[in-house]
XYZ file of C-alpha atoms in Angstrom:
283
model
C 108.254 86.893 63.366
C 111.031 85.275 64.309
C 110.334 84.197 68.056
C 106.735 83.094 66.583
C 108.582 80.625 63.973
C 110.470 78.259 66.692
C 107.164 76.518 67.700
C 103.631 75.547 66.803
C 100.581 74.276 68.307
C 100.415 71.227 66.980
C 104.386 70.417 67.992
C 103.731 71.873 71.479
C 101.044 69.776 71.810
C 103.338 66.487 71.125
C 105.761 68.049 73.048
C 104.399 70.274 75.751
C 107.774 70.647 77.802
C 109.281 72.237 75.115
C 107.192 75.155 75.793
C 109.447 75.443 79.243
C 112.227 76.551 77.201
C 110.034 78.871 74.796
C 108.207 80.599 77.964
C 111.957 81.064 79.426
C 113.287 82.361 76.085
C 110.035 84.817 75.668
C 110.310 86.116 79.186
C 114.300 86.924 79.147
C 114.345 88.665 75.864
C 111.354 90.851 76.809
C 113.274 91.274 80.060
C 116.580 92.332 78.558
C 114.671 94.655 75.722
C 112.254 96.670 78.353
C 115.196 97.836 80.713
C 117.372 98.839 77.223
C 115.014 100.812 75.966
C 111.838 101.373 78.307
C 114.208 101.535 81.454
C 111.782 103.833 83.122
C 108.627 101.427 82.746
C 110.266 98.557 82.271
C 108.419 96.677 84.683
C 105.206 96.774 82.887
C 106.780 97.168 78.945
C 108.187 93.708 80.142
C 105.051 91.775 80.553
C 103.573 93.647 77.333
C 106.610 92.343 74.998
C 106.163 88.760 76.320
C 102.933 89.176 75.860
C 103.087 90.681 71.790
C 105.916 86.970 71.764
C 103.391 85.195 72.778
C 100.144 85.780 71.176
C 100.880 84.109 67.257
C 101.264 81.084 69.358
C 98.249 81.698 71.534
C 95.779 82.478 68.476
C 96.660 79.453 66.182
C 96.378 77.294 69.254
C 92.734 78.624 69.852
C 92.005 78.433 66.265
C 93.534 74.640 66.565
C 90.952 73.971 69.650
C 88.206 75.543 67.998
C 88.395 73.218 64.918
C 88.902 70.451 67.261
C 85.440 70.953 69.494
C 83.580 70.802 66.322
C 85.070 67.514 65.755
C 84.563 66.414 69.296
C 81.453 63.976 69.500
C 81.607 62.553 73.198
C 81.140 65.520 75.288
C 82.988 63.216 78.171
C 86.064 63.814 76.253
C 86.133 67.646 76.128
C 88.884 67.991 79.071
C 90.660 65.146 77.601
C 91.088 66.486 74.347
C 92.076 69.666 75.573
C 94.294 68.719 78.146
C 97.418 68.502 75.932
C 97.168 72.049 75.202
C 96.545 73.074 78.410
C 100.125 71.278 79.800
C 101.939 73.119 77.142
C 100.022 76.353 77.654
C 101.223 75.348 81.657
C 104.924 74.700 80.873
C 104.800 78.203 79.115
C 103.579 80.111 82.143
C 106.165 78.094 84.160
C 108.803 78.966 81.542
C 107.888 82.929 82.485
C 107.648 82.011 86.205
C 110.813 80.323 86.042
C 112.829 83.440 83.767
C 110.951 86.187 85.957
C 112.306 84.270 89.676
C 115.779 83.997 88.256
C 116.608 87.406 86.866
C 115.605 88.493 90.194
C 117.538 86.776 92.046
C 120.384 87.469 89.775
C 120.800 90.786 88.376
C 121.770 93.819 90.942
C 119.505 95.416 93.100
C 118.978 98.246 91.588
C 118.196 96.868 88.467
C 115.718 94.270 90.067
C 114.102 97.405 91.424
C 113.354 98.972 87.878
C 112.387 95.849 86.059
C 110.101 94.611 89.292
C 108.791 98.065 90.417
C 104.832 97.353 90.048
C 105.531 93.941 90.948
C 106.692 94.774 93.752
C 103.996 97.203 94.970
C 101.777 94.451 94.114
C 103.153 92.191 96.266
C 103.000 94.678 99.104
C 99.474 95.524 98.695
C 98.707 91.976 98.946
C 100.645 91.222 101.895
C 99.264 94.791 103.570
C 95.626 93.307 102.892
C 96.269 90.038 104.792
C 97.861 90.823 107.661
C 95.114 93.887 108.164
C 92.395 90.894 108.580
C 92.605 88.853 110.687
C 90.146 86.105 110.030
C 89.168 82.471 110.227
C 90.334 79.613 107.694
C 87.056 79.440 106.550
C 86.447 83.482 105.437
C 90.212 82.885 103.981
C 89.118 80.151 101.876
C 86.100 82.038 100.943
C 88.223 85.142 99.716
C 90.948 83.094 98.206
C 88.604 81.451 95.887
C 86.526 84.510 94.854
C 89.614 86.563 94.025
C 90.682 83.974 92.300
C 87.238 83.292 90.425
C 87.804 87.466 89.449
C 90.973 86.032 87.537
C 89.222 83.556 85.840
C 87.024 85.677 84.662
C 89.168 88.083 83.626
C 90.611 85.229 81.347
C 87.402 84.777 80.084
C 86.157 88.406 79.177
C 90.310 88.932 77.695
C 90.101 85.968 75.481
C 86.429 86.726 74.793
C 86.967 90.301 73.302
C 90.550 89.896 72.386
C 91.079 86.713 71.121
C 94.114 85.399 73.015
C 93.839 88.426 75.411
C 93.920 86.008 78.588
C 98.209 85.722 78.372
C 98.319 89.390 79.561
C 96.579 88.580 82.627
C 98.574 85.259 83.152
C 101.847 86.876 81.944
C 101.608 89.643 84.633
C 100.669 86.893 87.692
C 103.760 85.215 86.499
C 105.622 88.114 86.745
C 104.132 88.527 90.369
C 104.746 85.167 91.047
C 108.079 85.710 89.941
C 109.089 88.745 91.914
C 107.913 86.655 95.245
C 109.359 83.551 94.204
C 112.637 86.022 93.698
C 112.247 87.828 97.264
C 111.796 84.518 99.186
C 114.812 83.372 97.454
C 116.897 86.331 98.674
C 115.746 86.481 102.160
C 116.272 82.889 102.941
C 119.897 83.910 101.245
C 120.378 86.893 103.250
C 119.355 84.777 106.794
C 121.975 82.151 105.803
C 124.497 84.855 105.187
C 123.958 86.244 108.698
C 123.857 82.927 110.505
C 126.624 80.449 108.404
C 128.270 83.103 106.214
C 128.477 83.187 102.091
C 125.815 81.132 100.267
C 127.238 79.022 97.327
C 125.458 77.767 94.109
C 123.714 74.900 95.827
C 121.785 76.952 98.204
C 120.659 79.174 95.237
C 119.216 76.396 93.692
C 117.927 75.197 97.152
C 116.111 77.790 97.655
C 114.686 78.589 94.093
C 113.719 75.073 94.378
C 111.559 75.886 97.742
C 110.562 78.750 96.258
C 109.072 77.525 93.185
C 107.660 74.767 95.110
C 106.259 76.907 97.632
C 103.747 78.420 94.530
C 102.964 75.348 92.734
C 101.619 73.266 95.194
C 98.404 75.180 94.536
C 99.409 76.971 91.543
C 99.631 74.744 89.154
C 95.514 74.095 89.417
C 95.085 77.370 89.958
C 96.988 78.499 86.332
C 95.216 75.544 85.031
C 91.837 76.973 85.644
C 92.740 80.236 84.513
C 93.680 78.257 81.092
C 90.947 76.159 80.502
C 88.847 79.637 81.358
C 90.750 81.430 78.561
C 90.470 78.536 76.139
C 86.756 78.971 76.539
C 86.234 82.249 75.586
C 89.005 82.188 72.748
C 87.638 79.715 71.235
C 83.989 81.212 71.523
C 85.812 84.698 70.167
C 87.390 82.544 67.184
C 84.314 81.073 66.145
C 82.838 83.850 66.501
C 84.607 85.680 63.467
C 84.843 82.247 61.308
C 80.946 81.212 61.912
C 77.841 82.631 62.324
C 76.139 82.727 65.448
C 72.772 81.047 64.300
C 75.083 77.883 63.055
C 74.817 74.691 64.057
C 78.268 74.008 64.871
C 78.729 77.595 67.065
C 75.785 75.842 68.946
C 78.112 73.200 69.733
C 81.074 75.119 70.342
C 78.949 77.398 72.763
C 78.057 74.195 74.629
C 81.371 73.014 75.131
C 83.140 75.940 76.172
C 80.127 76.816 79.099
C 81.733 73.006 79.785
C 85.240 74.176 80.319
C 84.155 77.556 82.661
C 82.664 74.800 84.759
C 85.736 72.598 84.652
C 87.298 75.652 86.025
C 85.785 76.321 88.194
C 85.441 73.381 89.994
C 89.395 73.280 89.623
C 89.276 76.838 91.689
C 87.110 75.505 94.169
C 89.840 72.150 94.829
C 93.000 74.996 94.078
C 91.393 77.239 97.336
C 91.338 74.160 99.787
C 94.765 73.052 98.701
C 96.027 77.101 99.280
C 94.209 76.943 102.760
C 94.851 73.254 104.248
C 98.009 71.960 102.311
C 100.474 74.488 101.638
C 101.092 75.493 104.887
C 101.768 72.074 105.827
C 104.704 72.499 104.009
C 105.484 75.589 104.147
């Protein structure tokens, strides 16, 4: 109760980079409280306790949007009036990101190893999967975008049947995200080490700052999407239980949320190209 007291929709809507701090706070807690007590799981109890932190917040925030499409008359607006929601909902998964990459980088080895085990494997199966095909920027594109459309949709079913069930899915990619962001970090550390000797606190935050920008020059619309997927079917699952279905209003609210999977995934579609052509401009 007490983590679900320091902030409310309505405030993090006003001030959505407050929600940096909050995501961060959830994230570290969790992190501290799985190795203490669930040492042997840890890397999974992790995600579930930021999760259980985060859910008060994610419910009264659908219940807030759901109340708001029934108010909504211009269906041009729909994005627009959700959008505020959506930042803060984005500075919350970067506050995870951001907790997740540090503790990483920070803590010992062997304790990264415990609290980042699945992650970890994760990471490798990914990585095994890519360099096994070898294939064309076009089929890459292709794939990128429909694994990504599986997320979406897994945002959609979770919040559908569980309310605000989409934050476990988006709570465990940050923790992925996290755990690379973390390894790239420590690499790049370990090559300066062998070729100019001891790193010092400004190449930490060098690299964390690479890192993180590595991820969110596509990420960002890509978490976005997953979002505004989420906020659809939470706010069809909300009505749901408040409404019945034959009502004119849960006609309305039906309407705009098949608006918002679209907004998605049209967002996908521009997050895929941007994964494929721009990023590795950069990096």
């Amino acid at each position: 109760m007490a983590l679900e007291s320091i902030i409310n929709p309505a405030k993090a809507a006003q001030h959505p980079s407050r929600m940096l701090f909050i995501g961060f706070l959830y994230a570290s807690i969790a992190l501290f409280l799985s190795t203490w007590i669930f040492r042997s799981h840890a890397s999974l109890i992790m995600v579930f306790l930021t999760v259980i932190a985060s859910i008060p917040f994610m419910y009264k925030t659908l219940k807030m949007e759901e109340k708001l499409d029934i108010k909504l008359k211009k269906e041009s607006k729909i994005l627009k009036e959700h959008a505020r929601v959506i930042k803060a909902l984005l500075y919350l998964f970067g506050g995870y990101v951001l907790a997740f990459s540090l503790w990483f980088i920070v803590l010992p080895s062997g304790m990264v190893q415990s609290l980042f085990s699945a992650q970890l494997d994760t990471i490798s199966a990914i990585n095994n999967q890519i360099s096994g095909n070898v294939v064309n920027s076009g089929s890459i594109l292709l794939q990128i975008f429909f694994n990504n459309f599986k997320v979406m949709l897994f945002c959609l079913f979770f919040s559908f049947f569980y309310g605000a069930g989409a934050i476990f899915i988006l709570t465990w990619n940050a923790s992925v995200i996290g755990a690379a962001i973390g390894s790239f970090v420590k690499e790049k550390l370990a090559a300066l080490a062998l070729s100019a000797g001891s790193a010092n606190i400004f190449h930490y935050f060098q690299f964390l700052s690479l890192g993180l920008a590595r991820y969110a020059i596509h990420g960002i619309p890509e978490i976005a999407a997953y979002f505004v997927a989420g906020l659809a079917g939470g706010i069809i699952s909300v009505a749901m239980v408040n409404r019945d279905l034959d009502s004119p209003k849960f006609h309305i609210i039906l309407k705009d949320a098949l608006e918002l999977v679209l907004i998605a995934i049209l967002i996908l579609v521009v997050a895929a190209f941007m994964e494929v052509y721009l990023t590795p401009v950069f990096f």
